[in-house]
mmCIF file of C-alpha atoms in Angstrom:
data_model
loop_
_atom_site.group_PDB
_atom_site.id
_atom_site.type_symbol
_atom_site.label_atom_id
_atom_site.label_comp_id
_atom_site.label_asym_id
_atom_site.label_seq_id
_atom_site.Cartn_x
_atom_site.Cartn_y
_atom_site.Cartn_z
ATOM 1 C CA UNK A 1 -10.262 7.249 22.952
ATOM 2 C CA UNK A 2 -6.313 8.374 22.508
ATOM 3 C CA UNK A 3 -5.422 4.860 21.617
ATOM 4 C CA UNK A 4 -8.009 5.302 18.538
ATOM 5 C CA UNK A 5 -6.517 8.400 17.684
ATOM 6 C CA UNK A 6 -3.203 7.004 16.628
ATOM 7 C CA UNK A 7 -4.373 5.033 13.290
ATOM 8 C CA UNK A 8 -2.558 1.834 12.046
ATOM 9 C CA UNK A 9 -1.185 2.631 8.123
ATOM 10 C CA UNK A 10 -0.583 -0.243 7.580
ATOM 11 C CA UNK A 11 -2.948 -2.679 9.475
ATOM 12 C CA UNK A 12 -1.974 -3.849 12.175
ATOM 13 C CA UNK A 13 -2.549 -8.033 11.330
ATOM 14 C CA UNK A 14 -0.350 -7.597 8.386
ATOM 15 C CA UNK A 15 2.903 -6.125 10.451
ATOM 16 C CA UNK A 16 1.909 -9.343 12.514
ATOM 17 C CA UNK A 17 3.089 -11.691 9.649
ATOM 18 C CA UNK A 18 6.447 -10.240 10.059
ATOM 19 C CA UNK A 19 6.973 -10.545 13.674
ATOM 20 C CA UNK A 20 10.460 -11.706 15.145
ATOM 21 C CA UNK A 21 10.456 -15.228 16.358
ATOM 22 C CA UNK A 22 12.295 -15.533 19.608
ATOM 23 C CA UNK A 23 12.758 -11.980 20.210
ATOM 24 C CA UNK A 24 12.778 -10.859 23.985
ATOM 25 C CA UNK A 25 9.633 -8.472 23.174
ATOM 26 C CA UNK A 26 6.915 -10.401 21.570
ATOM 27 C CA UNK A 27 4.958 -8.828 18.647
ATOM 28 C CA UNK A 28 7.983 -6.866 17.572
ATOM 29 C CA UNK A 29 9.422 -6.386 14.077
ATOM 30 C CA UNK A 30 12.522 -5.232 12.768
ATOM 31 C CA UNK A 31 12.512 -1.740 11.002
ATOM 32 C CA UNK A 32 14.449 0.713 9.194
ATOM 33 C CA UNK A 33 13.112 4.272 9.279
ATOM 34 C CA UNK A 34 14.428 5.961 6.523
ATOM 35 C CA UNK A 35 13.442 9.100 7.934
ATOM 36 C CA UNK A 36 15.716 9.365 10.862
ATOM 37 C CA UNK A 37 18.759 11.425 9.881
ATOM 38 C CA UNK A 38 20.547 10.023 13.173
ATOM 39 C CA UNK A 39 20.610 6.565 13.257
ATOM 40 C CA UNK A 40 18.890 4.691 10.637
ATOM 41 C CA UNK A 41 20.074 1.067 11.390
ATOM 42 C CA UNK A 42 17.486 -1.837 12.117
ATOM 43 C CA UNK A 43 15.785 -1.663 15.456
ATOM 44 C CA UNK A 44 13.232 -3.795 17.057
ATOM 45 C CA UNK A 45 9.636 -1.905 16.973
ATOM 46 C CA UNK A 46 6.797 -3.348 18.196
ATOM 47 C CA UNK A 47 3.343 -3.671 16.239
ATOM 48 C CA UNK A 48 1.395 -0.612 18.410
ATOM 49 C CA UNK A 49 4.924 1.425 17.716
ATOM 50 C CA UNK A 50 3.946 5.123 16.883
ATOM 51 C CA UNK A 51 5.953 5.093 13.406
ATOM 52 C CA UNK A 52 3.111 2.834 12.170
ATOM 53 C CA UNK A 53 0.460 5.083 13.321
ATOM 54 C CA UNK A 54 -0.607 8.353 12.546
ATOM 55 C CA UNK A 55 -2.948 10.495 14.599
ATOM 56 C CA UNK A 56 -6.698 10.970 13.376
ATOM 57 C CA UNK A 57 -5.629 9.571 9.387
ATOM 58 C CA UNK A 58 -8.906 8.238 9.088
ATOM 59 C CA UNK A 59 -10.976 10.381 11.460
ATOM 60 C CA UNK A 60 -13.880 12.433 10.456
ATOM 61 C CA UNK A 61 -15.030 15.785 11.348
ATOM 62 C CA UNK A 62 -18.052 14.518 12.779
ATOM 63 C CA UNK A 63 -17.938 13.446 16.118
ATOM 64 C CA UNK A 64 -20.928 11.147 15.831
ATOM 65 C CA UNK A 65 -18.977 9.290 12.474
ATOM 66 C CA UNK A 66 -15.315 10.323 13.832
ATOM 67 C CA UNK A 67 -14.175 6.974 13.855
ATOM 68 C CA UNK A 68 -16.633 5.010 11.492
ATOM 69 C CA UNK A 69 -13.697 3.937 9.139
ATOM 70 C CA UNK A 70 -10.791 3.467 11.618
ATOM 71 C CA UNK A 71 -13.394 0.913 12.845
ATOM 72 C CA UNK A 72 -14.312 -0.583 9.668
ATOM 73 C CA UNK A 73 -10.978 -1.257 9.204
ATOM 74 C CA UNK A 74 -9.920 -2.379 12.473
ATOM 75 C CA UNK A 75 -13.346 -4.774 12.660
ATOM 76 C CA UNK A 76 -14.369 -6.038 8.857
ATOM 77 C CA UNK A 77 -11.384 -5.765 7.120
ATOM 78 C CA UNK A 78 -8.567 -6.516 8.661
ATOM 79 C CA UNK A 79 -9.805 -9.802 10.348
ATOM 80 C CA UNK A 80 -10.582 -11.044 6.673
ATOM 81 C CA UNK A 81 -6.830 -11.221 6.183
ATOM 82 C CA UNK A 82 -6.014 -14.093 8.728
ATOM 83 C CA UNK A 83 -8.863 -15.820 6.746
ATOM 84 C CA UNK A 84 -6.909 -15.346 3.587
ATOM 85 C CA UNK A 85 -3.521 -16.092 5.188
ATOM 86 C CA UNK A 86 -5.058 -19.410 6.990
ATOM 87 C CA UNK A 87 -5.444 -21.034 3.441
ATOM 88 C CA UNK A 88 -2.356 -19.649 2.004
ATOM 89 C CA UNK A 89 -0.067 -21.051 4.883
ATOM 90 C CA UNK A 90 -1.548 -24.290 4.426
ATOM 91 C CA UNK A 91 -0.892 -24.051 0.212
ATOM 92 C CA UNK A 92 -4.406 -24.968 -1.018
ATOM 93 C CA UNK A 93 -6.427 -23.603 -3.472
ATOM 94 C CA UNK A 94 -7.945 -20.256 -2.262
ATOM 95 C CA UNK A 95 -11.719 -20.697 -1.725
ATOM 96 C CA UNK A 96 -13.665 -18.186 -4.529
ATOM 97 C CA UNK A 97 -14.301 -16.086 -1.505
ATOM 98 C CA UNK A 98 -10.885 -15.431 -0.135
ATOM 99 C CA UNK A 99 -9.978 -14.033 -4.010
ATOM 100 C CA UNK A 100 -12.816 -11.669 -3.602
ATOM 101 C CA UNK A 101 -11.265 -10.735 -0.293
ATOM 102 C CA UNK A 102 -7.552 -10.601 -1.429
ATOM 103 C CA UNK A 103 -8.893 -8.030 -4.497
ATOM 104 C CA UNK A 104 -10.589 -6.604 -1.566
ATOM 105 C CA UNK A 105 -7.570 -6.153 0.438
ATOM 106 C CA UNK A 106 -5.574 -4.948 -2.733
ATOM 107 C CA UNK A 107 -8.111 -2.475 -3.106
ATOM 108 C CA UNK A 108 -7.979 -1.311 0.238
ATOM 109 C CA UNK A 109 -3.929 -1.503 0.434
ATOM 110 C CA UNK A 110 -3.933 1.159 -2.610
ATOM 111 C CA UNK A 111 -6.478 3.775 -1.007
ATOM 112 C CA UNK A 112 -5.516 3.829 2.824
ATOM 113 C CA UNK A 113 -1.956 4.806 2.612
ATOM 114 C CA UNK A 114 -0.305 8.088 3.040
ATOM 115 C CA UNK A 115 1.180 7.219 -0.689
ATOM 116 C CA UNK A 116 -2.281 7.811 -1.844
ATOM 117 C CA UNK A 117 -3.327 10.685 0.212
ATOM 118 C CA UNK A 118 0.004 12.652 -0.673
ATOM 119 C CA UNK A 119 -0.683 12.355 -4.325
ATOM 120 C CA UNK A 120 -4.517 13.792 -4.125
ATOM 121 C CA UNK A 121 -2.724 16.782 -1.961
ATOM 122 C CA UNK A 122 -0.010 17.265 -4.841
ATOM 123 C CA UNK A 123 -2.790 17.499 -7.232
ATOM 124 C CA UNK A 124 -5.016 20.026 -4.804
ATOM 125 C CA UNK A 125 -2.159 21.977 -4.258
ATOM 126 C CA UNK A 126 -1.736 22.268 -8.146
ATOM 127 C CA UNK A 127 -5.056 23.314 -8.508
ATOM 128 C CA UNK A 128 -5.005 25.832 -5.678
ATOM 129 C CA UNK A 129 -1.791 27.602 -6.920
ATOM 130 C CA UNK A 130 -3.196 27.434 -10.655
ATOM 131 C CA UNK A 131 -6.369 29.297 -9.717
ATOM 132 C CA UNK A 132 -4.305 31.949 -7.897
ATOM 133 C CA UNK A 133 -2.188 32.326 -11.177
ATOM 134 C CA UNK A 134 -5.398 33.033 -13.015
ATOM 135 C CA UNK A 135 -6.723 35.190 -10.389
ATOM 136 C CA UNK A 136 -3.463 37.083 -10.347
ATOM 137 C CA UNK A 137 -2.696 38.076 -13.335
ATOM 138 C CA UNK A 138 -6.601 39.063 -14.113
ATOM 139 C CA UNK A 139 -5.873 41.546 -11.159
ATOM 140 C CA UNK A 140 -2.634 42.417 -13.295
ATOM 141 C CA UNK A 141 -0.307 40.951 -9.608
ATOM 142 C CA UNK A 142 2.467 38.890 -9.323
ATOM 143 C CA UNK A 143 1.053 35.433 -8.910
ATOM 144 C CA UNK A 144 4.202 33.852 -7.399
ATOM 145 C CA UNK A 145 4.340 36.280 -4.816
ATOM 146 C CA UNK A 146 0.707 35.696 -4.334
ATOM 147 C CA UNK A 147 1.252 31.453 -4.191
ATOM 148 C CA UNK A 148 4.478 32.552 -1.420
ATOM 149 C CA UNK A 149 2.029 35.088 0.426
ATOM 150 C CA UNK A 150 -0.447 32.149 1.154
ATOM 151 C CA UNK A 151 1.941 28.934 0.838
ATOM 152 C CA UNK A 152 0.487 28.344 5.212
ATOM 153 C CA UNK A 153 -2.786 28.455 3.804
ATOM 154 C CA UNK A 154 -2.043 26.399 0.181
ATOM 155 C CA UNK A 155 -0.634 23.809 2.631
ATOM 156 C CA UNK A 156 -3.510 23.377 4.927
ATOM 157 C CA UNK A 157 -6.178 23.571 2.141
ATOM 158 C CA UNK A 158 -4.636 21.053 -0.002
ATOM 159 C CA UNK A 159 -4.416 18.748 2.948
ATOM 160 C CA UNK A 160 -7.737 18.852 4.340
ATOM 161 C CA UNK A 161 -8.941 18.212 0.546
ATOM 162 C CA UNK A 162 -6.847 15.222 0.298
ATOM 163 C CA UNK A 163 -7.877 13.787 3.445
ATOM 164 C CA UNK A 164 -11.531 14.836 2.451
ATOM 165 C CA UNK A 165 -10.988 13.250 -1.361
ATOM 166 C CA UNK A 166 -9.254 9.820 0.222
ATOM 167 C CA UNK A 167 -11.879 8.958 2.764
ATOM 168 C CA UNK A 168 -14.854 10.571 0.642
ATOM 169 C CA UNK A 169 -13.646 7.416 -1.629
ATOM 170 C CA UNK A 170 -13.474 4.659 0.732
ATOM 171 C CA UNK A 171 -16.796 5.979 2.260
ATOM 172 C CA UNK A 172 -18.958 6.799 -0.931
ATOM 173 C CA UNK A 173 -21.021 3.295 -1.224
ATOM 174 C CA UNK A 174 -21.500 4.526 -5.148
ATOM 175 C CA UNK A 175 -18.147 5.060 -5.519
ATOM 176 C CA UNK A 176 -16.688 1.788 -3.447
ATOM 177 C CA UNK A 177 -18.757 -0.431 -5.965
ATOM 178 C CA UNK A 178 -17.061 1.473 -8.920
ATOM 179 C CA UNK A 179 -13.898 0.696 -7.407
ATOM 180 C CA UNK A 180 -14.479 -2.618 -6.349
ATOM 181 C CA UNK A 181 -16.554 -3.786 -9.268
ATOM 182 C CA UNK A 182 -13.121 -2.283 -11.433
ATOM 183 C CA UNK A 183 -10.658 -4.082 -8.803
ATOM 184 C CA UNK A 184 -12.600 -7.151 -9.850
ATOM 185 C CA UNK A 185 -12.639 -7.298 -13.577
ATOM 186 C CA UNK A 186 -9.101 -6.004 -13.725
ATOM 187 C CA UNK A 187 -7.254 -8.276 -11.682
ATOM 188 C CA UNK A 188 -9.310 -11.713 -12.265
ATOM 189 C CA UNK A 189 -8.762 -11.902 -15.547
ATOM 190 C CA UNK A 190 -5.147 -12.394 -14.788
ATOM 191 C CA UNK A 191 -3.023 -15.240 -13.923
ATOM 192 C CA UNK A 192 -2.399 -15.504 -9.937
ATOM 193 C CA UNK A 193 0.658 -17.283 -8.830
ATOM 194 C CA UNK A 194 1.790 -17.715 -5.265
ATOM 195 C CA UNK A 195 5.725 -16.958 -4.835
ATOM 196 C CA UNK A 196 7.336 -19.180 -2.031
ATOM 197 C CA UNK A 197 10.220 -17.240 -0.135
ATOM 198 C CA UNK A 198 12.783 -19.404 1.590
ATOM 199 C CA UNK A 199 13.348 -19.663 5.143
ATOM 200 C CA UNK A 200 16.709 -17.885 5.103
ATOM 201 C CA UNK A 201 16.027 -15.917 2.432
ATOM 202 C CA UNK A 202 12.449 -14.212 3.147
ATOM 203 C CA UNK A 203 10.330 -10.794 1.878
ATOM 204 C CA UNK A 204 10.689 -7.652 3.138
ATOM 205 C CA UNK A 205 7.751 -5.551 3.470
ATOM 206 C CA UNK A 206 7.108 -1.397 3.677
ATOM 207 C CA UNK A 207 4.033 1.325 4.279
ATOM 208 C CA UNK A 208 3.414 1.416 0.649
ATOM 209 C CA UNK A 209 2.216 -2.225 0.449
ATOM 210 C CA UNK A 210 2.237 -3.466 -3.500
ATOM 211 C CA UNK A 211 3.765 -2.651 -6.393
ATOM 212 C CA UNK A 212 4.135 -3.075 -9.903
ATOM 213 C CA UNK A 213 6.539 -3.394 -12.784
ATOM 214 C CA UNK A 214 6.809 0.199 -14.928
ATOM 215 C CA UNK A 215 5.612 -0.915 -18.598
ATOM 216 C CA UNK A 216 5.047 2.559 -19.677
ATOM 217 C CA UNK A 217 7.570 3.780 -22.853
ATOM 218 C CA UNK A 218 7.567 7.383 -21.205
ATOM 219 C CA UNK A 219 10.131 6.765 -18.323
ATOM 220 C CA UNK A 220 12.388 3.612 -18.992
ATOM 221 C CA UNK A 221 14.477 4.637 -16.285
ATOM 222 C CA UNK A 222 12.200 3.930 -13.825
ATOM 223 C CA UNK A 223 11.897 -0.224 -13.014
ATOM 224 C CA UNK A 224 8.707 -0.008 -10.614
ATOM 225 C CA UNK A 225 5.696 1.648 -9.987
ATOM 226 C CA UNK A 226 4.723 2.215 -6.110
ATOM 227 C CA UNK A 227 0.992 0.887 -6.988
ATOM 228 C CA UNK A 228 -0.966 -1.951 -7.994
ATOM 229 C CA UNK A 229 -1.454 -1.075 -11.606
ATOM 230 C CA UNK A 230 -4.731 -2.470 -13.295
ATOM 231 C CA UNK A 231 -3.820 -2.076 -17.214
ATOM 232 C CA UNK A 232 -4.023 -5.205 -18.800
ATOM 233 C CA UNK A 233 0.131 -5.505 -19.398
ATOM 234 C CA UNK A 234 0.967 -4.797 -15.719
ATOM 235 C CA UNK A 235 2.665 -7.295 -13.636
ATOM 236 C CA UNK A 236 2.253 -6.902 -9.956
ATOM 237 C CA UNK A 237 2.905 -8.161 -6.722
ATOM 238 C CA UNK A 238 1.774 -8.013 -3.337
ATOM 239 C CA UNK A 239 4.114 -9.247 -0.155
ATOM 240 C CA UNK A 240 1.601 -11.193 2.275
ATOM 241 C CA UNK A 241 3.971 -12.657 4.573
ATOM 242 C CA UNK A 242 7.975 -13.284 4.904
ATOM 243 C CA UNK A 243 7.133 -16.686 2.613
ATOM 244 C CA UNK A 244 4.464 -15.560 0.422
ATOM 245 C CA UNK A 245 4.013 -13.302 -2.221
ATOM 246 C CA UNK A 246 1.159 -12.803 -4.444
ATOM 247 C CA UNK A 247 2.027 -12.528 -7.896
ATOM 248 C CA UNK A 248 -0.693 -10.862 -10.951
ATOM 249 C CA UNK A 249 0.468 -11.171 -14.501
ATOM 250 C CA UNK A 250 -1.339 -11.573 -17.559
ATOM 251 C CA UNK A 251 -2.246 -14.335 -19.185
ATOM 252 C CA UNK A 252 0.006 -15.708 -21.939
ATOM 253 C CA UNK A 253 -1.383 -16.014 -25.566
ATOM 254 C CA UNK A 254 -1.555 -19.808 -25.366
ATOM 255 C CA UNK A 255 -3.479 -19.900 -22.076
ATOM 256 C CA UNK A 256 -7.503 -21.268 -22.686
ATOM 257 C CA UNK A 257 -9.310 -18.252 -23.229
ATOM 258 C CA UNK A 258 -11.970 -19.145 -20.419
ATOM 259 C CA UNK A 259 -9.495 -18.986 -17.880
ATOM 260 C CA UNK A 260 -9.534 -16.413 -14.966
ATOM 261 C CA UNK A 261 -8.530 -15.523 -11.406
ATOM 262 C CA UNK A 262 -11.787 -17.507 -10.392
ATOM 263 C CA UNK A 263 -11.598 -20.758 -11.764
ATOM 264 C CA UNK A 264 -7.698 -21.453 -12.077
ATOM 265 C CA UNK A 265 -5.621 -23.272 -9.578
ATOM 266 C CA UNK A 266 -3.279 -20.770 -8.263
ATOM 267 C CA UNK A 267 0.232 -22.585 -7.820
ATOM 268 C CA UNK A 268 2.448 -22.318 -5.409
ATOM 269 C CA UNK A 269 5.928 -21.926 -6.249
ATOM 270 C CA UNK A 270 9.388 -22.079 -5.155
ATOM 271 C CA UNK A 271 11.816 -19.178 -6.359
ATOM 272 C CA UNK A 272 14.922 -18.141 -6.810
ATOM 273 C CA UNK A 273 17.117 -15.999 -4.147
ATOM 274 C CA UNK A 274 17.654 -13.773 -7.585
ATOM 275 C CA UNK A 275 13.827 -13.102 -7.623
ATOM 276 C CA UNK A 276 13.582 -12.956 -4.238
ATOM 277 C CA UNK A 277 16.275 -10.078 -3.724
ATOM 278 C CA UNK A 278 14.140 -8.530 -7.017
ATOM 279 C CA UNK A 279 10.933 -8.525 -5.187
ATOM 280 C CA UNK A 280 12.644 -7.209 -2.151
ATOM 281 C CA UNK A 281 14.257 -4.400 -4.138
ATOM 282 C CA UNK A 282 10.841 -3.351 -5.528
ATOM 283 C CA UNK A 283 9.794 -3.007 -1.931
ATOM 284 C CA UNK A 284 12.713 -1.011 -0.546
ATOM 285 C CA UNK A 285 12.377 1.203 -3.485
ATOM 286 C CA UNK A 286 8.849 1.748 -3.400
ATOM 287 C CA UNK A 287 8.536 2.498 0.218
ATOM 288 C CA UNK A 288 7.651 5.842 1.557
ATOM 289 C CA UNK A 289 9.326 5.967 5.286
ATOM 290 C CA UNK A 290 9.789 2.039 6.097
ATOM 291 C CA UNK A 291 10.666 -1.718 5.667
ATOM 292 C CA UNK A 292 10.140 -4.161 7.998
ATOM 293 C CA UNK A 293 11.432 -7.834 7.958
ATOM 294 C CA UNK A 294 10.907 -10.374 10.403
ATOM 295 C CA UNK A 295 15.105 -11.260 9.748
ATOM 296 C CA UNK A 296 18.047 -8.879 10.885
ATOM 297 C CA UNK A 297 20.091 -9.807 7.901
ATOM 298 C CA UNK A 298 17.970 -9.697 5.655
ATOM 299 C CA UNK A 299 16.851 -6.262 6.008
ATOM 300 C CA UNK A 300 20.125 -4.862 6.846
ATOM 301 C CA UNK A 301 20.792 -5.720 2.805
ATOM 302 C CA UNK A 302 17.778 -3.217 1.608
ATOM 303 C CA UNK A 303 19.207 -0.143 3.993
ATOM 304 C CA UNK A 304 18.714 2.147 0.952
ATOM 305 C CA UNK A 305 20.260 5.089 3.161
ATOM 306 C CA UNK A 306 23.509 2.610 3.340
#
């Protein structure tokens, strides 16, 4: 029952598809944690490794239910991805049903990750402090000394809401079908293209898996977004393996107007180290704690603490 308790963040069958070949320790991958002040050079961590994990991220209150999703995850969803991967390795055509399951897994990628969870706590906290502020100065008090009184108990609130919020919206059948039934219509009716890597020049991945190019006029000085973006200009991309990389972008104006995720062939092509090393930057930069690489050199180049 303690093994359950420390959660996977990012599944454990994807940090798999990054493990080091040849390496002393099997099922080991190379990592940089850019949260350790003391030494944050590339070491070997295995795929159980507690900086993958964190403790009850998915549990419930109820003991009955207390591990219902971890288990979901661990059982339904996760295996689905070494279906996906098994045709992508091989380069064919992905089978209708392995689409639905990669928009599945996108869908899932966005919603399980502390990423998400720390945003819905940002906005709780918000909230929280705002209603003190209106309570406050209706009671003619200071309101920030109120928000600094309680900050322990702004902190813990807003967390147990976000945790609450996230899982409430993984768990919600009514809600999931939303989602997924959005997930759907979004993303197929863009072009899919499978990026190849090169063997001495492969992807990096992080705990924030996807991103997208930033479209939006309001900040130009920011180049990515750290989230699969479902607006119809947005160009993502999803890392599925040191080779392969899923690529979403719309479809040009010259493209048949029947054509969708569903019924194109998705090609698989070769690029460039240049768009390589930009696909890798958009992963450094939009990871939270971590990369991971299945190469030493190649992720002693994205060392964004260097």
């Amino acid at each position: 029952m303690a093994e359950k308790e420390q959660q996977h963040i990012v599944p454990a069958t994807f940090l798999r598809q990054f493990e080091i070949k040849n390496h002393k320790n099997p099922n080991h991958v190379w990592c940089i944690d850019f949260t350790d002040k003391y030494n944050n050079e590339p070491k070997p961590k295995g795929v159980n490794s507690s900086i993958f994990k964190i403790k009850n991220f998915y549990s419930l209150n109820n003991p009955e239910y207390r591990l219902v999703l971890e288990n979901f995850y661990s059982q339904k969803l996760e295996p689905t991805y070494n279906d996906i991967l098994k045709e992508v390795t091989q380069e064919i055509n992905l089978s209708e049903i392995n689409r639905v399951r990669l928009i599945e897994w996108i869908l899932h990628s966005n919603q399980r990750t502390e990423y998400y969870r720390n945003n819905i706590e940002r906005i709780s906290k918000w909230l929280i402090e705002m209603n003190i502020r209106f309570e406050s100065i209706k009671k003619e008090i200071n309101p920030e000394e109120e928000i600094k009184k309680y900050s322990s108990e702004i902190q813990k609130e807003s967390k147990s809401i976000a945790k609450e919020v996230q899982i409430n919206n993984i768990l919600n059948y009514e809600q999931y079908d939303k989602y997924i039934e959005l997930f759907i219509n979004e993303l197929s009716t863009k072009k899919w293209t499978i990026f190849k890597a090169s063997k001495d020049f492969p992807f990096i991945a992080n705990d924030n898996p996807g991103f997208s190019l930033n479209v939006s006029h309001l900040n130009r000085k920011k180049i990515f977004n750290s989230t699969i973006h479902l607006n119809h200009p947005s160009i993502n991309y999803l890392v599925l393996s040191p080779k392969y990389c899923l690529y979403i972008e719309p479809f040009k104006q010259n493209d048949p107007i029947n054509l969708n995720a569903f019924n194109i062939n998705i090609e698989y092509k070769q690029i460039e180290k240049k768009t390589i090393d930009f696909i890798n930057l958009g992963t450094c930069l939009t990871s939270m704690k971590y990369i991971i690489s299945n190469d030493l050199k190649t992720i002693e180049k994205w060392n964004k603490n260097n």
